[in-house]
Every structure is written in C-alpha cells, then in structure tokens.
Amino acid sequence: MSAKSAVRNTTWAELKVGDSASIERTCSVQDLILFAHVSGNLNPLMLPSADGADEKTDPVAPSMWVGSLVSAVLGNILPGPGTLYRAQNLSFLGRVHVGEKVKVTVVCREKREEPVAVFDNKIINAVGQIVCEGTSEIEAPTVAQVIEARHLPSLIVDTADHFGRLVVLAAKLPPLKTVVVCPDDHNSLSGALLSADRGLIEPILIGDPERIKAAAKAMDADISRYAIESAADPHLAAARAVAMVLEGRAGAVMKGNLHSDALLAEVVKKDGGLRTQRRISHVFALDVPTLDEILYISDAAINIAPDLMTKVDIVQNAVDLARACGLEQPRVGILSAVETINPAIQSTLDAAILSKMAERGQIRGAIVDGPLAMDNAIDVEAARTKGIASLVAGRANVLIVPNLEAGNMLAKELTFIARAEAAGLVLGAKAPVMLTSRADNDRARLASCALAQLYEYWRREGRAFGDQATVAKAAE
C-alpha cells in the first residue's frame, strides 16, 4: 500500500499531550440534504427551499452536523482508526452557512488511565471566528494499525428542483386557456387542477361529463367553477379540442386519459389540424438528479424515422423550447451510436450535416455538434478521453436522437432508472400540446404546463419571459 492510500493510527502509548490534527471542510447543500435524511431533522431553516418559491438561499448548517466534523478528525487522523467515543461536550458560538469553509482542530489535553484520552476541540470559520468548541473523551486505540483509505460508494442527491423554478416563473404569466382532453381519471384530472391552482392554466374540461364528475368525486375535488364540454368518445373529444384552439377559445391542449395516437391524429391532420410550416415534434424535458440543468430530448413521441429535413425542424423546435426556459445558447448534441462519421450509419451523416447547417445559420440560436455518442455528449471526461474538442461534447443540454425508438428508450431509462422527472410538450403546432403519459403524476403535468406557458410567451414575444436575472435563476 502506498502512503497516499493508507492511514496509520496513533496508539494510546504513542499519543502525547499537545498532539494535534486538523481538517478543513466547506459546507454544501448536499451536506444539509444528507444530514436531513440521516437525522430526520427537517427544520426549514436548515434546508434549501423545496420548489424555488422561497427566496431564502442561505440555509444554516445544523449544529450537530458542525459538531460531527470533530469525529472525522478523531476517527480518521488523531488518534485515527480504532478510536471510540466516551463523551463529547460542545458549545456552539456561531453559525455555518452553505459555501462557508471551516477548520476543525483537535488537541490532546490529557492522558488518563489507558486507553482514555481527552481532546480539546475547536472549529473556526474563514475569518477566524470560533463557531464551535468543546472537549472529547475517547478511548484511543491500543494496537497500531495501517488501514487502507476507504472510498465510500457514490451518492446521487438531487439538490436542485429545476422544474419548481420554472413553475414559479411561469405562474407570473396570465393563466393559459387550456383544453384538457378526457380528464376522467385521478392522474389527468388532479394534474390539471393542480396546474390551475398554481395559476398556470385556465382549464376547459372536455370528454364524458359523467366520467369527469365521477373522477372529481373520487378525489373529493370541486370542479364546479370549470367549464365542461361533452364529447361522446376520446376521438371526438380530441377533435373538439383542436377545433377550440382554431376558434380562438383556447391557447393550448393538454392530454388526459386517452391514447396519444387519438390526440395526435387530430393535431397533425392536414385539414383542420394544428399544423404550421414547421414539422411538429415532441420534446421531453428531464430534471435528472446527476445534471445541473434541465436536459431536453427530441423526438421521442411523434416522428418515427425522421429524414434530414425533418430533423432540422426537430432541432429548431427543441432549441426554441430550451431558450424559452432560459438557456441563452443551448448546446445541442446530435446522437448516434458512434462519434465518428460512418457512411454505413445514416445518423452520423445526418449529424454532421446538421452541425454544418447550424454553422451556416440554417438552425438558429444554438451550438450544434455531432455525431456524438451518449457518453461523450454528456460526460466531459469521456469526451476528453476520446479526444473530442468541441463546445458541445461533454456539456450537451439538448440531445437529438436518431429515431423515435432510441429517444423513447433513452427518456424512459432516465426516468425509471436514473429517477429523472419528466415533462413533455409538442412543438411546431399552432398551439403547445402537453403530451404526458397517462401514468405520469401531477408534477409531470404541472411542469408540462410551465413549459407550455414559457414556450407560448417565447412564440408570441420572441424572447424568454422575465428579466435576465430571473430567467438565469430559473435555468440553474
């Protein structure tokens, strides 16, 4: 074992009065989240805000977390492995906040009958103020040990609620009149009502009135203030929803308890649908615990095997949504199985052409690069290992997949394996369409409404909603 990978303890016999050891530690949001999980202490003063609604950005570290740093010095350094506590006395003289660095020092004050020793403890902040002091009575190890330094398993802690911030931002806009198609089960109706309560939408419920009322009764919800339009079956309900948008009675459509095909068939109809000059596509927005910003994936729901020119619209639609949500210049990775151009793999050729089209201004508002494989699109180290020099590689926040199958599998793997939260929006139509899975929860529908609000503002005004500071905060 090398010196760097091993720790040698100090036995009671070797320990001398006056011996000391120190560590430095910076308090992070992750520390507070993990401590809350372990201790069960959910004091709001000691946790970041849950949904971005609270302007408080400086939570206080729990005093016991601060005190626990003493045990790190005693157990890891002096006396080190084999140390056991007998007693601990601490006085807390100051507070530690997220981002503050502290220095923790222990000094051997007294050796008692073997194996007992007493240590003075002091914790000071970056400006030299004492935030904690006290004494530790411990049992020092009596046998010398050289212990290999232990590397703990990695933890994924989702410390940022990106969707929550977008919901807060979108709620500052007037509610968007939204036709909710067949909201006749718990998930679809409760999501619509939650979005209405948060001020994102003004719902118009369309479908079988008796089924809608039965769903409301089952969840003890009052829907008397909302308009209900009767439609005999899901296909008629979808057709009527599209017609209401064309008539100017609604500005968006939300999918309820019906198959996506039934709704999309009416949206993409050549006559009487919501088509525009741009190809309609779907974008998944995912709040992934391991990423620092929302990840956008397209197209995973509408275009089965898009050709090159369809992909141009798919990319532009995704870029526009990302910019509407606060990304000033999205980084778009065009995915394939490999990161090199291979004439036998059509998606690598498409990726290279799309990258060049973006350079020539045929795709606007983003940096586009490809082909990229999933690893080197997302992970900087993977991109560096493969020698890819790019402004996108390792940092992509928009991913364009080769076909629907790849996109759908990728989005659902992130949702069900990586525990990402997902929202979905259909773009390129005359109005945004919130296309969520029937199994999606209230939060997915709420986030989809926020996307629709911000995207509709972008379409109307040609810029993201809010001042630059507000939008940047929402995008963090």
Coordinates of C-alpha atoms in Angstrom, one line a residue:
M1 CA 0.0 0.0 0.0
S2 CA 1.3 3.5 -0.8
A3 CA 1.4 6.3 1.7
K4 CA -1.4 8.1 -0.1
S5 CA -3.7 5.1 0.1
A6 CA -3.2 4.2 3.8
V7 CA -3.8 5.7 7.2
R8 CA -1.5 4.9 10.3
N9 CA -3.2 5.4 13.6
T10 CA -1.6 6.7 16.9
T11 CA -1.9 4.4 19.8
W12 CA -2.5 5.5 23.4
A13 CA 1.1 4.7 24.2
E14 CA 2.3 6.9 21.3
L15 CA -0.1 9.7 22.0
K16 CA 1.4 12.8 23.6
V17 CA -0.2 15.8 25.3
G18 CA -0.2 18.6 22.8
D19 CA -0.5 16.4 19.7
S20 CA -2.9 18.0 17.3
A21 CA -4.6 17.4 13.9
S22 CA -6.9 19.5 11.7
I23 CA -9.1 19.2 8.6
E24 CA -10.9 21.8 6.5
R25 CA -14.4 21.4 5.2
T26 CA -16.7 23.6 3.1
C27 CA -20.4 23.2 3.9
S28 CA -22.5 22.3 0.8
V29 CA -26.2 21.9 0.1
Q30 CA -25.6 18.2 -0.3
D31 CA -24.3 18.0 3.2
L32 CA -27.6 19.5 4.5
I33 CA -29.7 17.2 2.4
L34 CA -27.8 14.1 3.5
F35 CA -27.9 15.2 7.2
A36 CA -31.6 15.7 7.0
H37 CA -32.0 12.2 5.6
V38 CA -29.8 10.6 8.2
S39 CA -31.1 12.5 11.2
G40 CA -34.7 13.1 10.3
N41 CA -34.4 16.8 11.1
L42 CA -36.4 18.7 8.5
N43 CA -36.1 22.1 10.1
P44 CA -36.7 24.5 7.2
L45 CA -34.0 26.8 8.5
M46 CA -31.5 24.1 7.7
L47 CA -32.7 23.1 4.2
P48 CA -32.8 24.8 0.8
S49 CA -36.3 25.8 -0.3
A50 CA -38.3 22.9 -1.8
D51 CA -39.6 24.4 -5.0
G52 CA -37.8 27.7 -5.6
A53 CA -40.7 29.7 -4.3
D54 CA -38.7 30.8 -1.2
E55 CA -36.1 33.5 -1.9
K56 CA -34.0 32.2 1.1
T57 CA -30.7 31.0 -0.4
D58 CA -28.6 30.8 2.7
P59 CA -29.7 27.9 4.9
V60 CA -27.9 27.3 8.3
A61 CA -26.0 24.1 8.8
P62 CA -27.4 22.1 11.7
S63 CA -25.1 22.5 14.7
M64 CA -24.8 18.7 15.1
W65 CA -23.5 18.5 11.6
V66 CA -20.8 21.0 12.5
G67 CA -20.1 19.1 15.7
S68 CA -19.9 15.8 13.8
L69 CA -16.8 17.1 12.0
V70 CA -14.8 16.6 15.2
S71 CA -15.4 12.9 14.9
A72 CA -13.9 13.0 11.4
V73 CA -10.6 14.2 12.8
L74 CA -10.6 11.9 15.8
G75 CA -11.6 8.8 13.8
N76 CA -9.5 9.4 10.6
I77 CA -6.3 11.2 11.8
L78 CA -5.7 11.5 15.5
P79 CA -5.8 9.1 17.2
G80 CA -7.3 7.6 14.0
P81 CA -8.7 4.1 13.2
G82 CA -9.8 2.3 16.3
T83 CA -10.9 5.4 18.2
L84 CA -14.1 5.1 20.2
Y85 CA -16.1 7.9 21.9
R86 CA -16.8 8.0 25.6
A87 CA -18.2 11.6 25.9
Q88 CA -18.5 14.8 23.9
N89 CA -19.2 18.3 25.1
L90 CA -19.7 21.1 22.6
S91 CA -20.7 24.7 22.7
F92 CA -22.0 26.4 19.5
L93 CA -20.9 30.0 19.4
G94 CA -21.7 30.8 15.7
R95 CA -23.5 29.5 12.6
V96 CA -22.1 27.9 9.5
H97 CA -23.9 28.6 6.1
V98 CA -23.7 26.9 2.8
G99 CA -20.5 27.7 1.0
E100 CA -18.5 28.6 4.2
K101 CA -15.3 26.9 4.9
V102 CA -14.4 25.8 8.5
K103 CA -11.2 24.4 10.1
V104 CA -11.6 21.7 12.7
T105 CA -8.8 21.2 15.1
V106 CA -8.3 18.7 18.0
V107 CA -5.5 18.9 20.6
C108 CA -4.7 16.2 23.1
R109 CA -5.1 17.8 26.5
E110 CA -4.8 14.9 28.9
K111 CA -4.0 11.2 29.0
R112 CA -5.8 9.2 31.7
E113 CA -5.7 5.6 32.6
E114 CA -5.1 3.5 29.4
P115 CA -6.8 3.8 26.9
V116 CA -8.6 7.1 27.8
A117 CA -7.6 10.5 26.5
V118 CA -9.2 13.9 26.5
F119 CA -9.0 16.3 23.5
D120 CA -9.9 20.0 23.2
N121 CA -11.9 20.7 20.1
K122 CA -12.2 24.0 18.2
I123 CA -13.9 24.9 14.9
I124 CA -13.3 28.2 13.3
N125 CA -14.6 29.9 10.2
A126 CA -12.7 31.5 7.4
V127 CA -12.3 34.8 9.3
G128 CA -11.0 33.2 12.4
Q129 CA -14.2 33.3 14.5
I130 CA -14.9 30.3 16.7
V131 CA -18.2 28.7 15.7
C132 CA -17.9 25.6 18.0
E133 CA -15.6 24.5 20.8
G134 CA -15.6 21.7 23.4
T135 CA -13.9 18.5 24.7
S136 CA -13.9 14.9 23.7
E137 CA -13.3 12.0 25.9
I138 CA -12.2 9.0 23.8
E139 CA -10.7 5.5 24.0
A140 CA -7.6 5.6 21.9
P141 CA -6.5 2.5 20.0
T142 CA -4.0 0.3 21.8
V143 CA -2.8 -1.6 18.8
A144 CA -1.0 0.1 15.8
Q145 CA -2.9 -0.3 12.5
V146 CA -2.2 0.7 9.0
I147 CA -5.6 1.0 7.3
E148 CA -6.2 1.4 3.6
A149 CA -8.1 4.6 3.0
R150 CA -11.7 3.8 2.3
H151 CA -13.6 5.3 -0.6
L152 CA -17.3 5.4 0.0
P153 CA -19.9 4.5 -2.7
S154 CA -21.0 7.5 -4.7
L155 CA -24.4 9.0 -3.8
I156 CA -26.7 10.8 -6.2
V157 CA -28.5 13.6 -4.3
D158 CA -31.0 15.7 -6.2
T159 CA -30.4 19.1 -4.6
A160 CA -31.9 21.4 -7.2
D161 CA -35.6 21.5 -8.3
H162 CA -35.3 22.9 -11.8
F163 CA -39.0 22.3 -12.6
G164 CA -40.0 24.1 -9.4
R165 CA -38.2 27.2 -10.5
L166 CA -39.8 27.1 -14.0
V167 CA -43.3 26.7 -12.4
V168 CA -42.7 29.8 -10.2
L169 CA -41.6 31.8 -13.2
A170 CA -44.5 30.6 -15.4
A171 CA -47.0 31.4 -12.7
K172 CA -46.2 35.1 -13.2
L173 CA -47.9 35.0 -16.6
P174 CA -51.7 35.1 -17.1
P175 CA -53.2 31.6 -17.0
L176 CA -53.2 29.9 -20.4
K177 CA -56.6 28.8 -21.5
T178 CA -56.1 25.1 -22.0
V179 CA -58.5 22.3 -23.3
V180 CA -57.9 19.2 -21.1
V181 CA -59.0 16.2 -23.2
C182 CA -60.7 13.4 -21.3
P183 CA -59.6 14.2 -17.7
D184 CA -61.6 11.3 -16.3
D185 CA -59.1 9.6 -14.1
H186 CA -57.2 10.7 -11.0
N187 CA -53.8 11.5 -12.6
S188 CA -55.1 13.5 -15.5
L189 CA -57.7 15.5 -13.5
S190 CA -55.6 16.2 -10.5
G191 CA -52.7 17.3 -12.7
A192 CA -55.0 19.8 -14.5
L193 CA -56.5 21.0 -11.2
L194 CA -53.1 21.5 -9.6
S195 CA -51.9 23.5 -12.6
A196 CA -55.0 25.6 -12.3
D197 CA -54.5 26.2 -8.6
R198 CA -50.9 27.3 -9.3
G199 CA -52.1 29.8 -11.8
L200 CA -50.6 28.2 -14.9
I201 CA -53.8 27.3 -16.8
E202 CA -57.5 28.1 -17.1
P203 CA -58.8 24.6 -17.8
I204 CA -61.7 23.7 -20.1
L205 CA -62.6 20.1 -19.5
I206 CA -63.8 18.1 -22.5
G207 CA -65.0 14.5 -22.5
D208 CA -67.7 12.4 -20.9
P209 CA -69.2 14.7 -18.2
E210 CA -70.3 11.8 -16.0
R211 CA -66.8 10.2 -16.0
I212 CA -65.2 13.5 -15.3
K213 CA -67.5 14.2 -12.4
A214 CA -67.0 10.7 -11.1
A215 CA -63.2 11.2 -11.1
A216 CA -63.6 14.5 -9.3
K217 CA -65.9 12.9 -6.7
A218 CA -63.5 10.1 -6.1
M219 CA -60.7 12.6 -5.3
D220 CA -63.0 14.9 -3.4
A221 CA -62.3 17.8 -5.8
D222 CA -64.6 20.7 -6.6
I223 CA -64.8 21.3 -10.4
S224 CA -67.9 23.4 -10.4
R225 CA -66.0 26.5 -11.4
Y226 CA -64.7 24.9 -14.6
A227 CA -66.4 24.6 -17.9
I228 CA -67.1 21.0 -19.0
E229 CA -67.8 20.3 -22.7
S230 CA -69.4 17.0 -23.6
A231 CA -67.8 14.6 -26.2
A232 CA -69.0 11.1 -26.7
D233 CA -65.6 9.4 -27.1
P234 CA -61.9 10.3 -27.0
H235 CA -61.6 10.8 -30.7
L236 CA -64.5 13.3 -30.7
A237 CA -63.0 15.0 -27.6
A238 CA -59.6 15.4 -29.3
A239 CA -61.2 16.8 -32.5
R240 CA -63.3 19.3 -30.5
A241 CA -60.2 20.4 -28.5
V242 CA -58.3 21.1 -31.7
A243 CA -61.3 23.0 -33.1
M244 CA -61.5 25.1 -29.9
V245 CA -57.9 26.2 -30.5
L246 CA -58.6 27.1 -34.1
E247 CA -61.7 29.0 -33.0
G248 CA -59.6 31.1 -30.5
R249 CA -61.3 29.7 -27.5
A250 CA -58.2 28.1 -26.1
G251 CA -54.4 28.6 -26.4
A252 CA -53.2 25.1 -25.5
V253 CA -54.2 21.4 -25.4
M254 CA -53.5 19.0 -22.5
K255 CA -53.7 15.3 -22.9
G256 CA -55.8 13.5 -20.4
N257 CA -56.8 9.8 -20.1
L258 CA -56.6 8.8 -23.8
H259 CA -54.1 7.3 -26.1
S260 CA -51.5 9.7 -27.5
D261 CA -52.4 8.5 -31.0
A262 CA -56.0 9.6 -30.6
L263 CA -55.0 13.1 -29.7
L264 CA -52.1 13.4 -32.2
A265 CA -54.2 12.2 -35.1
E266 CA -56.3 15.3 -34.7
V267 CA -53.3 17.6 -34.1
V268 CA -51.4 16.6 -37.2
K269 CA -54.3 16.4 -39.7
K270 CA -53.6 18.3 -42.9
D271 CA -57.1 19.8 -42.9
G272 CA -58.5 21.0 -39.6
G273 CA -55.4 20.2 -37.5
L274 CA -52.8 22.4 -35.9
R275 CA -50.0 22.1 -38.5
T276 CA -47.8 25.0 -39.4
Q277 CA -45.0 25.3 -41.9
R278 CA -42.6 23.7 -39.4
R279 CA -42.7 20.0 -38.8
I280 CA -44.4 19.0 -35.5
S281 CA -42.2 17.3 -32.9
H282 CA -42.2 16.3 -29.3
V283 CA -39.6 17.3 -26.7
F284 CA -39.0 15.6 -23.3
A285 CA -37.7 17.9 -20.6
L286 CA -36.0 16.0 -17.9
D287 CA -34.8 17.0 -14.5
V288 CA -32.0 14.5 -14.0
P289 CA -30.5 14.2 -10.5
T290 CA -27.0 14.0 -11.8
L291 CA -27.2 17.1 -14.0
D292 CA -27.0 20.7 -13.1
E293 CA -29.7 21.8 -15.6
I294 CA -32.7 20.5 -17.5
L295 CA -32.0 18.0 -20.3
Y296 CA -34.1 18.2 -23.4
I297 CA -34.5 15.1 -25.6
S298 CA -36.2 15.1 -29.0
D299 CA -38.0 13.4 -30.8
A300 CA -39.3 10.5 -28.8
A301 CA -43.0 10.5 -29.5
I302 CA -44.1 11.7 -32.9
N303 CA -41.6 11.3 -35.8
I304 CA -40.7 7.6 -36.1
A305 CA -37.8 7.7 -38.5
P306 CA -37.2 11.4 -39.4
D307 CA -35.2 12.3 -42.5
L308 CA -32.7 15.1 -42.6
M309 CA -35.0 18.0 -43.2
T310 CA -37.4 16.7 -40.6
K311 CA -34.5 16.7 -38.1
V312 CA -33.8 20.3 -38.9
D313 CA -37.3 21.2 -37.5
I314 CA -36.9 18.8 -34.6
V315 CA -33.6 20.6 -33.6
Q316 CA -35.1 24.1 -34.0
N317 CA -38.2 23.2 -32.0
A318 CA -36.1 21.8 -29.2
V319 CA -33.7 24.8 -29.3
D320 CA -36.7 27.2 -29.1
L321 CA -38.1 25.5 -26.0
A322 CA -34.7 25.4 -24.3
R323 CA -34.3 29.1 -24.9
A324 CA -37.8 29.9 -23.8
C325 CA -36.9 28.2 -20.5
G326 CA -33.9 30.4 -20.0
L327 CA -30.9 28.8 -21.8
E328 CA -29.3 31.7 -23.7
Q329 CA -27.4 29.4 -26.2
P330 CA -28.3 25.7 -25.9
R331 CA -25.6 23.2 -26.6
V332 CA -27.2 20.6 -28.9
G333 CA -25.6 17.1 -29.3
I334 CA -26.8 15.1 -32.3
L335 CA -26.6 11.5 -31.1
S336 CA -25.6 8.3 -32.9
A337 CA -24.0 5.0 -31.8
V338 CA -20.5 6.4 -32.5
E339 CA -18.9 9.8 -32.6
T340 CA -17.2 9.4 -36.0
I341 CA -18.8 9.7 -39.4
N342 CA -19.5 6.3 -40.9
P343 CA -21.3 6.2 -44.3
A344 CA -22.9 2.9 -43.2
I345 CA -24.7 4.7 -40.3
Q346 CA -27.1 7.3 -41.7
S347 CA -27.5 9.1 -38.4
T348 CA -23.8 10.0 -38.4
L349 CA -24.1 11.6 -41.8
D350 CA -27.3 13.5 -40.7
A351 CA -25.5 14.7 -37.5
A352 CA -22.5 16.1 -39.5
I353 CA -24.9 17.9 -41.9
L354 CA -27.0 19.3 -39.1
S355 CA -23.8 20.7 -37.4
K356 CA -22.7 22.4 -40.6
M357 CA -26.3 23.8 -41.2
A358 CA -26.1 25.3 -37.7
E359 CA -22.8 26.9 -38.6
R360 CA -24.4 28.4 -41.7
G361 CA -27.4 29.8 -39.8
Q362 CA -30.0 27.2 -41.1
I363 CA -30.5 26.3 -37.4
R364 CA -30.6 29.3 -35.2
G365 CA -29.9 30.1 -31.6
A366 CA -27.7 27.2 -30.5
I367 CA -24.3 25.5 -30.8
V368 CA -24.8 22.2 -32.6
D369 CA -22.3 19.3 -32.9
G370 CA -22.4 15.7 -33.9
P371 CA -22.2 12.9 -34.4
L372 CA -21.8 12.3 -30.6
A373 CA -22.3 9.1 -28.7
M374 CA -24.3 9.4 -25.5
D375 CA -21.2 9.1 -23.2
N376 CA -19.2 11.9 -24.8
A377 CA -22.2 14.1 -25.3
I378 CA -22.9 14.2 -21.6
D379 CA -19.6 13.4 -19.8
V380 CA -16.6 15.8 -20.1
E381 CA -14.1 13.1 -19.2
A382 CA -15.5 10.7 -21.8
A383 CA -15.2 13.4 -24.4
R384 CA -11.6 14.2 -23.3
T385 CA -10.6 10.5 -23.3
K386 CA -11.8 10.2 -26.9
G387 CA -10.0 13.4 -28.0
I388 CA -13.1 15.3 -29.0
A389 CA -12.6 19.0 -29.0
S390 CA -16.0 20.7 -29.0
L391 CA -18.1 23.3 -27.3
V392 CA -20.9 20.7 -27.0
A393 CA -19.1 17.4 -26.2
G394 CA -19.5 16.6 -22.6
R395 CA -21.8 19.6 -22.0
A396 CA -24.8 19.0 -24.2
N397 CA -28.1 20.1 -22.7
V398 CA -30.2 19.3 -25.7
L399 CA -30.0 15.8 -27.2
I400 CA -31.4 14.9 -30.7
V401 CA -31.9 11.2 -31.2
P402 CA -31.7 9.3 -34.5
N403 CA -35.3 8.0 -34.3
L404 CA -38.3 7.6 -32.0
E405 CA -37.3 4.2 -30.6
A406 CA -33.9 5.5 -29.4
G407 CA -35.4 8.6 -28.0
N408 CA -38.3 6.9 -26.2
M409 CA -35.9 4.3 -24.6
L410 CA -33.4 7.0 -23.6
A411 CA -36.1 9.2 -21.9
K412 CA -37.7 6.3 -20.1
E413 CA -34.4 4.8 -19.0
L414 CA -33.5 8.2 -17.4
T415 CA -37.0 8.4 -15.8
F416 CA -37.2 4.9 -14.4
I417 CA -33.6 4.0 -13.8
A418 CA -31.9 7.4 -13.1
R419 CA -35.0 8.7 -11.3
A420 CA -35.3 11.8 -13.6
E421 CA -38.5 13.8 -13.5
A422 CA -40.0 14.2 -17.0
A423 CA -42.3 16.7 -18.7
G424 CA -43.4 16.7 -22.3
L425 CA -44.5 19.2 -24.9
V426 CA -45.5 19.0 -28.6
L427 CA -44.0 21.9 -30.6
G428 CA -44.3 23.3 -34.1
A429 CA -48.1 23.3 -33.9
K430 CA -50.4 26.4 -33.8
A431 CA -50.6 25.9 -30.0
P432 CA -48.5 24.0 -27.5
V433 CA -49.8 20.5 -26.7
M434 CA -48.9 19.0 -23.3
L435 CA -48.4 15.3 -24.1
T436 CA -47.8 13.4 -20.9
S437 CA -48.1 9.7 -20.3
R438 CA -51.4 8.6 -18.7
A439 CA -49.2 7.2 -15.9
D440 CA -47.5 10.5 -15.2
N441 CA -48.1 12.1 -11.9
D442 CA -49.4 15.6 -11.0
R443 CA -45.9 17.1 -11.0
A444 CA -45.1 16.0 -14.6
R445 CA -48.3 17.7 -15.8
L446 CA -47.6 20.8 -13.7
A447 CA -44.1 21.0 -15.2
S448 CA -45.5 20.5 -18.7
C449 CA -47.9 23.4 -18.2
A450 CA -45.0 25.5 -17.1
L451 CA -43.1 24.6 -20.3
A452 CA -46.2 25.4 -22.4
Q453 CA -46.6 28.8 -20.7
L454 CA -43.0 29.8 -21.3
Y455 CA -42.9 28.5 -24.8
E456 CA -46.1 30.3 -25.8
Y457 CA -44.6 33.5 -24.4
W458 CA -41.5 32.9 -26.5
R459 CA -43.5 32.3 -29.6
R460 CA -45.5 35.5 -29.0
E461 CA -42.8 37.8 -27.9
G462 CA -39.6 36.3 -29.5
R463 CA -37.8 36.2 -26.2
A464 CA -37.7 34.4 -22.9
F465 CA -40.1 35.6 -20.2
G466 CA -38.7 37.6 -17.3
D467 CA -35.6 39.8 -16.8
Q468 CA -32.2 38.1 -17.4
A469 CA -31.5 37.5 -13.7
T470 CA -34.9 35.8 -13.2
V471 CA -34.5 33.6 -16.3
A472 CA -31.0 32.7 -15.4
K473 CA -32.1 31.7 -11.9
A474 CA -34.8 29.5 -13.4
A475 CA -32.3 27.8 -15.7
E476 CA -29.8 27.0 -12.9

